[in-house]
XYZ file of C-alpha atoms in Angstrom:
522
model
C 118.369 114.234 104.717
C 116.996 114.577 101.168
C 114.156 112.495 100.250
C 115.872 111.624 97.150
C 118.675 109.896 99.091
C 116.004 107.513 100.730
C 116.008 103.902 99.783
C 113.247 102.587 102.443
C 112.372 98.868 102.192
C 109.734 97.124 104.194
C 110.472 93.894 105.618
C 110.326 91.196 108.489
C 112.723 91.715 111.135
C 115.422 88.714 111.436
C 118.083 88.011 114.046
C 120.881 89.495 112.456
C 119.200 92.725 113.041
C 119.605 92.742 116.704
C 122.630 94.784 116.993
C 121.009 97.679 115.335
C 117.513 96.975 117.010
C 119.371 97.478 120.493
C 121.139 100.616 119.672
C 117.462 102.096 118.640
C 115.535 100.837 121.421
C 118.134 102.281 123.760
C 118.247 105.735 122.544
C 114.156 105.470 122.636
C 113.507 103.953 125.508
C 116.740 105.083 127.879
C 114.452 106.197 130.668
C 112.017 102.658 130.361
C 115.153 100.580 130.743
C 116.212 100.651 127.240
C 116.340 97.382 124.999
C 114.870 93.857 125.494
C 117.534 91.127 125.438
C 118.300 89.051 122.621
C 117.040 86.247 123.983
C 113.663 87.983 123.995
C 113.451 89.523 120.579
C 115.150 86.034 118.962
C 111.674 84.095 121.022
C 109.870 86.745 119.287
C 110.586 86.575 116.118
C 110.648 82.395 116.265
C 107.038 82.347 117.422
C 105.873 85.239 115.353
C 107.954 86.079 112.703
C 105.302 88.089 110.464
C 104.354 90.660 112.988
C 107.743 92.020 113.582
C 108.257 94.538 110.934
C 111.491 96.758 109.746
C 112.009 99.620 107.882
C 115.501 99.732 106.324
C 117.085 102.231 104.838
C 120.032 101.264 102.434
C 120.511 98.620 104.952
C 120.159 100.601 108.135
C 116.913 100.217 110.383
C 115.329 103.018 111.278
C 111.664 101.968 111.798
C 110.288 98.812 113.762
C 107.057 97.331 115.384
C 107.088 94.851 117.668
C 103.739 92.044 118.353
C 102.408 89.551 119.726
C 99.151 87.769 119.423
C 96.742 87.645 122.749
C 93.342 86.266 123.176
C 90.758 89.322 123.052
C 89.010 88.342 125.803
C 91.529 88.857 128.112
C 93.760 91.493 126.833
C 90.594 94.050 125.780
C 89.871 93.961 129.866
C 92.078 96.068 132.246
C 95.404 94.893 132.424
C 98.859 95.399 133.169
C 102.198 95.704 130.760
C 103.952 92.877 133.129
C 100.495 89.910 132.040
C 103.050 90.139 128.578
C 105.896 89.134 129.679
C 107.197 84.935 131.343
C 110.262 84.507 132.870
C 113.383 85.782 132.039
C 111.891 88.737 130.078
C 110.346 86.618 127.784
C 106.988 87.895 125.624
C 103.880 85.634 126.227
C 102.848 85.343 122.504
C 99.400 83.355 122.156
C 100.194 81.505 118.985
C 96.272 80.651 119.097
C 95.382 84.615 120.263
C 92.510 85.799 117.765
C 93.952 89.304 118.138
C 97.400 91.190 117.772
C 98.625 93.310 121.022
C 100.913 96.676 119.737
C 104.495 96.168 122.184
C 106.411 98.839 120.488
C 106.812 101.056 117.601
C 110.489 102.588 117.249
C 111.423 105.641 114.603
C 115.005 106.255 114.507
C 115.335 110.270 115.581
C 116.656 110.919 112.099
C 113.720 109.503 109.873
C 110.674 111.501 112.161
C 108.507 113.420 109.753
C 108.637 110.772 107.154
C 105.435 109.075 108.740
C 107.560 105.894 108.679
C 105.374 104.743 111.649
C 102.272 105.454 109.784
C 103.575 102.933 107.668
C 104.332 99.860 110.380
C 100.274 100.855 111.255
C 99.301 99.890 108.194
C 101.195 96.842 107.461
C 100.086 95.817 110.699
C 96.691 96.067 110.047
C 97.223 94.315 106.589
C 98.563 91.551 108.474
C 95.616 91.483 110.712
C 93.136 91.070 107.751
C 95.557 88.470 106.111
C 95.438 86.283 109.056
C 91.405 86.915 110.548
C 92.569 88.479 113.599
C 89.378 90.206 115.538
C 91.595 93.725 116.546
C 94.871 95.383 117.371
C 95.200 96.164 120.651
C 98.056 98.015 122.479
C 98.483 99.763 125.372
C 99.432 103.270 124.805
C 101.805 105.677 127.225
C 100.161 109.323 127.205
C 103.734 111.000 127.711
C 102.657 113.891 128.204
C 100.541 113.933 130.749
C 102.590 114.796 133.726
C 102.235 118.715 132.309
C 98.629 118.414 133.231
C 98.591 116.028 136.127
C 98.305 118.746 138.539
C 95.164 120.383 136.946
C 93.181 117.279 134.818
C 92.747 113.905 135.684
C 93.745 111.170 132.963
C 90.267 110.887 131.559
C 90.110 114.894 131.190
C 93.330 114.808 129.714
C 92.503 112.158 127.268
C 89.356 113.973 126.466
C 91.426 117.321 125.519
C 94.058 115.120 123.523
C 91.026 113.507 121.413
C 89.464 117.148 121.139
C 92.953 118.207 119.724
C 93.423 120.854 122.538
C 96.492 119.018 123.752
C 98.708 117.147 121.245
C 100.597 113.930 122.722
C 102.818 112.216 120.523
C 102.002 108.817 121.001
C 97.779 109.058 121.808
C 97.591 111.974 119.037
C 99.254 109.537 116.781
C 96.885 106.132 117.725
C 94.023 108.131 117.163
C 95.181 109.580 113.933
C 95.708 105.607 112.578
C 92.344 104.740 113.630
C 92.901 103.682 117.087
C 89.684 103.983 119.593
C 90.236 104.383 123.262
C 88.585 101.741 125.209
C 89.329 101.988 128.434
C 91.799 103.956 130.742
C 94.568 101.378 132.126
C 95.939 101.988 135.676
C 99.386 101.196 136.932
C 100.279 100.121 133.481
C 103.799 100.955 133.585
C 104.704 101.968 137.059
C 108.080 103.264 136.013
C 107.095 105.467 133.587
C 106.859 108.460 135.075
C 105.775 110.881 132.144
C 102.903 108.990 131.879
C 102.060 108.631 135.665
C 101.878 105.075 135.768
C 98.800 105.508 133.206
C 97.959 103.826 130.166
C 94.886 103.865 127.111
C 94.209 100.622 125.803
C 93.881 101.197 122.160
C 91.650 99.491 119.930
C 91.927 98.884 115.955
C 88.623 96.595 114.804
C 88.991 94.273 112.006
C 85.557 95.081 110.363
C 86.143 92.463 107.862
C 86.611 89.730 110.275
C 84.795 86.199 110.211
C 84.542 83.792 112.911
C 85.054 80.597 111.988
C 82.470 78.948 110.739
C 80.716 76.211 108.350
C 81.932 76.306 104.652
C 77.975 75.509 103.707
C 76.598 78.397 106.476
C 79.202 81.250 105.123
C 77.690 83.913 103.203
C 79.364 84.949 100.209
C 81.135 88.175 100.066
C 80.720 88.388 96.531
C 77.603 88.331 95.198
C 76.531 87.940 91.190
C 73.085 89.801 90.240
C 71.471 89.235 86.725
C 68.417 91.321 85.617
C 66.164 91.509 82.644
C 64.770 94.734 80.871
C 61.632 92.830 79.367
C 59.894 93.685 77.020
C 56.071 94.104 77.164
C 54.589 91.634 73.903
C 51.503 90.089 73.549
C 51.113 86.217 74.641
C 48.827 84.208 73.503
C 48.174 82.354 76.603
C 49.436 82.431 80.407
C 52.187 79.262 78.999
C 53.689 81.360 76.726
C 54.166 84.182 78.742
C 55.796 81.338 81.785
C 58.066 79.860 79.251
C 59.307 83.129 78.198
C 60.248 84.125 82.120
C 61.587 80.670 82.604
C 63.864 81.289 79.026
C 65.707 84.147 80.973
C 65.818 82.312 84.282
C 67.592 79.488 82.577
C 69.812 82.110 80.938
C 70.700 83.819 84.265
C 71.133 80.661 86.032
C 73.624 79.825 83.245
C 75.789 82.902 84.395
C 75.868 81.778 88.035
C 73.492 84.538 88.824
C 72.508 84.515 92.577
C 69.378 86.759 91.923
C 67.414 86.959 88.899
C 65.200 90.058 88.761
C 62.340 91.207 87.133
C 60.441 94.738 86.763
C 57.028 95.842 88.246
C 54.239 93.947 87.339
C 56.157 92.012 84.135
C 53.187 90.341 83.437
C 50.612 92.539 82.713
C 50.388 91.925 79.277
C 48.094 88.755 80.095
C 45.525 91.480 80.019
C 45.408 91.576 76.852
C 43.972 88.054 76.856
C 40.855 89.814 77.157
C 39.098 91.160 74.279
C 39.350 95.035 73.556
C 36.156 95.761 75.110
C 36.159 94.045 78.009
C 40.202 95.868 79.151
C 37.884 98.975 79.066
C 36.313 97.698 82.229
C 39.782 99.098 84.191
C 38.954 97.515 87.339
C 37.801 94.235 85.595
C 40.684 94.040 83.858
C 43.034 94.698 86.809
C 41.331 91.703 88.352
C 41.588 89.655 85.904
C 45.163 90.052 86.034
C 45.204 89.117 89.618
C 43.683 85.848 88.412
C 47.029 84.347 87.304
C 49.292 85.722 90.470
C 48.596 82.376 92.066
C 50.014 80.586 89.130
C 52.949 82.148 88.737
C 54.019 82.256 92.128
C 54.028 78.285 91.721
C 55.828 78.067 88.812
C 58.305 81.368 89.769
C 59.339 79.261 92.927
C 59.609 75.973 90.730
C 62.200 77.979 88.716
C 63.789 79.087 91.906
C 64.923 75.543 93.356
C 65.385 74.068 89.899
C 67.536 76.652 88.263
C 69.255 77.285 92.253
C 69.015 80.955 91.417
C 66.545 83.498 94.005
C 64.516 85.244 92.018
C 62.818 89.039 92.628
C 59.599 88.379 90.971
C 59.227 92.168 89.418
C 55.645 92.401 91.132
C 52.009 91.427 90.787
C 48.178 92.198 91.708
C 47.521 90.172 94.827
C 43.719 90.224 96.000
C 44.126 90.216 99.932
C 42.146 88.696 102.404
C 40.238 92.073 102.473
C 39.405 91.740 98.709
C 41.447 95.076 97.913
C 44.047 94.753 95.401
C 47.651 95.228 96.291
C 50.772 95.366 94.128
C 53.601 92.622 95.351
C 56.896 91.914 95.048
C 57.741 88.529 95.635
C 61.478 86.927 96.661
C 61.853 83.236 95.479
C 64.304 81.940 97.317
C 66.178 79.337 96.326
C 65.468 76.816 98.806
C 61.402 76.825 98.128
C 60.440 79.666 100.811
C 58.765 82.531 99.228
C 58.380 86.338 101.048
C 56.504 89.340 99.667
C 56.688 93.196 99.877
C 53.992 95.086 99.269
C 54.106 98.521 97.447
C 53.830 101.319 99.995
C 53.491 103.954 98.108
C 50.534 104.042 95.283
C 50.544 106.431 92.061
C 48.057 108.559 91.259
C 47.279 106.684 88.152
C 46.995 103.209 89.611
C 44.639 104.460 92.097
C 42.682 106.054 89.943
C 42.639 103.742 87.442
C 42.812 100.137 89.278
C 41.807 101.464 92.963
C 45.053 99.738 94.640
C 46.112 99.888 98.123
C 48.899 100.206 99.772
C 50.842 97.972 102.399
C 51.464 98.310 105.529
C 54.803 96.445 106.190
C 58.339 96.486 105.548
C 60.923 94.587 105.958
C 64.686 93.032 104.831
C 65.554 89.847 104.052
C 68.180 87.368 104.748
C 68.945 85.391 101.645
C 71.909 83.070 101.190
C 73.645 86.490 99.250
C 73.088 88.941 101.642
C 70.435 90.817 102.821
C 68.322 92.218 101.118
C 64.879 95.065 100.700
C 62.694 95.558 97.749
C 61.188 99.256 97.073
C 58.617 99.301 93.786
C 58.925 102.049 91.386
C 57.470 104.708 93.484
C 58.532 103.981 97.153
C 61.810 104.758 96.484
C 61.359 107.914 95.966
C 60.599 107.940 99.744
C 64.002 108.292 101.295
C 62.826 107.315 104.822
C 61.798 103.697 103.394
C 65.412 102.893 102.299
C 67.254 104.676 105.345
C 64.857 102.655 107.376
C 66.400 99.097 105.334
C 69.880 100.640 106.105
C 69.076 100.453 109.447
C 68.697 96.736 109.289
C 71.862 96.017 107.614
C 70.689 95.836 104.423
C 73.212 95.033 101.508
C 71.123 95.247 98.447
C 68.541 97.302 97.381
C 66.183 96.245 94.737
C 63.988 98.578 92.806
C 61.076 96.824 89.918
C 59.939 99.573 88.058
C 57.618 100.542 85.532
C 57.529 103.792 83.649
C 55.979 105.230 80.612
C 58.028 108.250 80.373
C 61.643 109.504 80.095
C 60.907 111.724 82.973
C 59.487 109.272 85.172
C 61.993 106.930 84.503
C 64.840 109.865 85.689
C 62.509 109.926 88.796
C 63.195 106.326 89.580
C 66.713 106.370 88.898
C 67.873 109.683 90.544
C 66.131 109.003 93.935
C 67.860 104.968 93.747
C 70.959 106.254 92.992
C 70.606 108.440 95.964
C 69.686 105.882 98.031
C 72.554 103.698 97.015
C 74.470 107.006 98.739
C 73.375 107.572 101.651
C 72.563 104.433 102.747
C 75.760 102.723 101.648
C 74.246 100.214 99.700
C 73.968 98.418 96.187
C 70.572 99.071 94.265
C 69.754 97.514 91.447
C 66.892 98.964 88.972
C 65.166 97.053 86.772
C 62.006 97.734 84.423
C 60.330 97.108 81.620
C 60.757 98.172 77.653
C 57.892 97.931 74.588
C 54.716 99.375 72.876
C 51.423 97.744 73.551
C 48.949 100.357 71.883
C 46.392 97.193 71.581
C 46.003 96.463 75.629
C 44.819 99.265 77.931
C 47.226 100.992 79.699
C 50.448 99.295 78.071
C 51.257 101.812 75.010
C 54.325 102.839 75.797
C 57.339 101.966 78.076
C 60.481 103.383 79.219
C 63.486 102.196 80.665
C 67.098 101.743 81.042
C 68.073 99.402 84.129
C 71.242 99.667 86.062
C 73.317 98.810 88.806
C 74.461 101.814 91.390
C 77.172 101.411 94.332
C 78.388 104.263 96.680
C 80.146 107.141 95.259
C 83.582 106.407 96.836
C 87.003 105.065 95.554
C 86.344 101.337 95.570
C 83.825 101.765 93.111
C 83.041 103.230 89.722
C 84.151 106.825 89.044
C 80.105 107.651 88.674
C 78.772 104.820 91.201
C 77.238 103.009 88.045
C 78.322 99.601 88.086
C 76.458 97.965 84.879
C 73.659 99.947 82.619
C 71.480 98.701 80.106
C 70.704 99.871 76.239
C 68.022 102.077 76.878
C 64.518 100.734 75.818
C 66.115 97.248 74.167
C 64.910 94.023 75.640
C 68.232 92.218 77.239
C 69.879 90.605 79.696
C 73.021 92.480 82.190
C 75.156 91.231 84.756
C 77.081 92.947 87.828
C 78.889 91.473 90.429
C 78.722 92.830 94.208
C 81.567 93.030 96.657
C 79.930 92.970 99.936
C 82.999 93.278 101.393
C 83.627 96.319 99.762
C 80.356 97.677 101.774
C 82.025 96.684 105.235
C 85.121 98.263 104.480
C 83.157 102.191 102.824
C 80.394 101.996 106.203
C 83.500 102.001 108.493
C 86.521 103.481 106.444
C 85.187 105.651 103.649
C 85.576 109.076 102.422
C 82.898 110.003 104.040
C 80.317 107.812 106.609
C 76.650 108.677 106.170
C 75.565 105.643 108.086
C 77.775 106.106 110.947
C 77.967 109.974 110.998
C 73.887 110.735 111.289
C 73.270 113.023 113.827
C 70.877 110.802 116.170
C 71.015 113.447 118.992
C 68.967 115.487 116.586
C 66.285 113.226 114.708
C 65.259 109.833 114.723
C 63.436 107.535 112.329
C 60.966 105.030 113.579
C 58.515 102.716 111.895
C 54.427 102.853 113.216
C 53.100 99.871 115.024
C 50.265 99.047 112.576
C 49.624 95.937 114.265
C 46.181 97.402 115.309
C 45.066 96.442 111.636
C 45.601 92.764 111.665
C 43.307 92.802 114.787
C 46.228 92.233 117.049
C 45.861 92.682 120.769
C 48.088 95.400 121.738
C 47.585 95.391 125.349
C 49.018 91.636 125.196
């Protein structure tokens, strides 16, 4: 048959098609007893019309899967083919099940090679995303098996089939369509003797599945981030320099952003509040900086619960309890609560200039928008840090940055968009634009902020999802699909999360607990 005298339409499967059903299940399954009554497939299709699916061809069916739903629990232990089926060859369909059970897939002998059944997978699995269902699970005949039986038990044939050193047309093909074995099943199917009486139970996962839950404790699966590339000006006073920030939170808010991020240490300029001769004095002037951190962080949080936006508070000189200086970013929540993370990694020039330390912690955290990690400027240009926030599920990626050059700036933004890569997350960069030649240390800026997502088909061609103008003060917007992060960890091109070689190497973060004094023999 020529492909150009194919007419295939997908469809439910209806009553009427019975007479045609039988005839294919009987030439299929004429050693398993052939076709299910009427009676059976009629109950079927009553109780769950949408999972049994036809292929017609010009009004001929030559493709069909049959389902049923089943509660997980039960039917992803060992089990038999007979715990499906009542009285009078009825199928025990769960109309409460959370996941769909695989009875039968059926290619008429004349359409094989047109991966018809590839195509009842899929629309099966569509189905289970449409309705929330947990899995797929079926039960799976290894056909072939009684070749081997004399020299390989079921699990050592199974092994070979999965190694692709035996092909078996029906566990060659689950696998193929993303089907995990779980489990061996014994005396699955007593009569069928190909398969020994032997059975895989086959698993699909729904990795976009939600239990149910509270409309008000349901995190968003799509996610709105706003960002501004300030600009570094002069203020006259530590008010003017607030009621810009709280001019762009406003207009963020406005947008329905859920974050509203700022670059590494924004306000510096209040430096310049000082006289000329005083911002000479480097560490003086750093200090002096530090003075207002406490301020802000009140009014930053203010802004937070009254404009009902979270806000990444670019980053600021913090003197710690140990009266060294440390650069901070700060995560307003919404709610009022307020985390920090500290800059790891310190440049050259800050420690030379302003003698600040490093942190010691790191961590991700749970917003109502995901979760999320904060690397400043330089520490992302670690690649351990962010693999390290990958590891703890971490969904967005935020990077305040400050550069002077062109060629810093390209450091920033390479190393984020490679961790936006291989970490399979969003990272958003965001920094700061201007010439100050009349404050210390502020005469020039570069920076052009951006959004980056994985480099795979669900997003942009070049993984860029929203760029700014470069060095021009201004607003941008970008909106996330978390979902779209489930669906590239577990499905995509390629895996990097999933596909690490952890018999190899490791990654593991110090116990610096020793530091805070902490007992560690407690």
């Amino acid at each position: 048959m020529s492909l150009e005298e194919l007419h295939l339409n997908l469809r439910n499967l209806t009553s009427d098609d019975y007479d045609q059903l039988k005839t294919l299940m009987d030439a299929v399954y004429h050693d398993l007893g052939g076709s299910w009554p009427k009676l059976t497939i009629d109950k079927l299709i009553h109780e769950f019309p949408d999972g049994q699916i036809a292929i017609e061809d010009d009004g001929l069916l030559v493709g069909v899967a049959l389902t049923v739903r089943v509660d997980y629990d039960e039917f992803s232990n060992p089990h038999k083919y007979d715990d499906l089926i009542g009285h009078r060859e009825t199928i025990l369909n769960d109309a409460d099940g959370d996941a769909m059970y695989g009875l039968d897939v059926l290619i008429h002998p004349d359409y094989r090679g047109y991966r018809l059944g590839r195509r009842l997978y899929e629309a099966r699995k569509e189905l289970c995303r449409s309705m929330n269902l947990r899995a797929i699970l079926a039960g799976g005949r290894i056909p072939e098996y009684h070749q081997y039986a004399d020299e390989l038990t079921p699990a050592q044939y199974i092994d070979k089939v999965s190694r692709k050193e035996i092909y078996d047309p029906i566990l060659s093909f689950q696998q193929a369509n993303d089907f995990q074995v779980k489990r061996l099943l014994r005396k699955y199917l007593p009569e069928d003797e190909q398969s020994r009486g032997y059975a895989t139970l086959l698993e699909w996962n729904n990795i976009l599945f939600e239990p149910a839950a509270s409309v008000l404790d349901t995190r968003p699966t799509q996610v709105r981030v706003g960002a501004v590339q300030w600009q570094m000006r002069e203020f006259s006073s530590v008010e003017a320099a607030l009621q810009q920030i709280e001019y762009f939170v406003d207009a963020l808010s406005d947008y329905q952003s859920d974050f509203a991020v700022f670059p590494e240490l924004f306000n510096a300029p209040l430096m310049g509040l000082q006289d000329r001769a005083a911002q000479q004095d480097q560490m003086g002037a750093i200090r002096f900086l530090a003075g207002f951190t406490e301020r802000f962080k009140i009014e930053l949080s203010r802004m937070a619960v009254s404009y009902n936006i979270n806000i990444v508070g670019g980053s600021m000189i913090e003197v710690g309890e140990d009266d060294r200086l440390y650069n901070i970013a700060y995560l307003f929540h919404r709610d009022g609560s307020v985390e920090r993370q500290a800059k790891l990694h310190i440049t050259p020039q800050e420690r030379r200039d302003w003698v600040i330390e490093g942190g010691d912690e790191l961590q991700v955290f749970d917003t109502d928008a995901g979760r999320v990690g904060i690397l400043i400027c330089y520490d992302v240009e670690f690649p351990e840090l962010g693999r390290l926030l990958a590891d703890q599920d971490m969904d967005i990626l935020f990077v305040p940055f400050w550069t002077d050059t062109k060629n810093g700036y390209l450091r920033v933004r390479h190393c984020s968009q490679a961790r936006a890569i291989e970490n399979e997350c969003y990272v958003v960069l965001c920094g700061s634009v201007g010439n100050l030649p009349s404050i210390e240390n502020l005469d020039i800026q570069y920076a052009q902020s951006a959004v980056f997502s994985p480099s795979d088909f669900a997003f942009p061609h070049d993984a860029v999802l929203a760029e700014t103008t470069p060095n021009t003060e201004m607003i941008f917007f970008s909106d996330l699909d978390l979902t779209r992060l489930t669906v590239v960890r577990a499905e995509g091109s390629v895996t990097n999360l999933k596909d690490r070689r952890k018999d190899l190497f490791d990654l593991r973060w110090r116990d610096w607990s020793w530091k805070s004094g902490a007992n560690l023999e407690e």
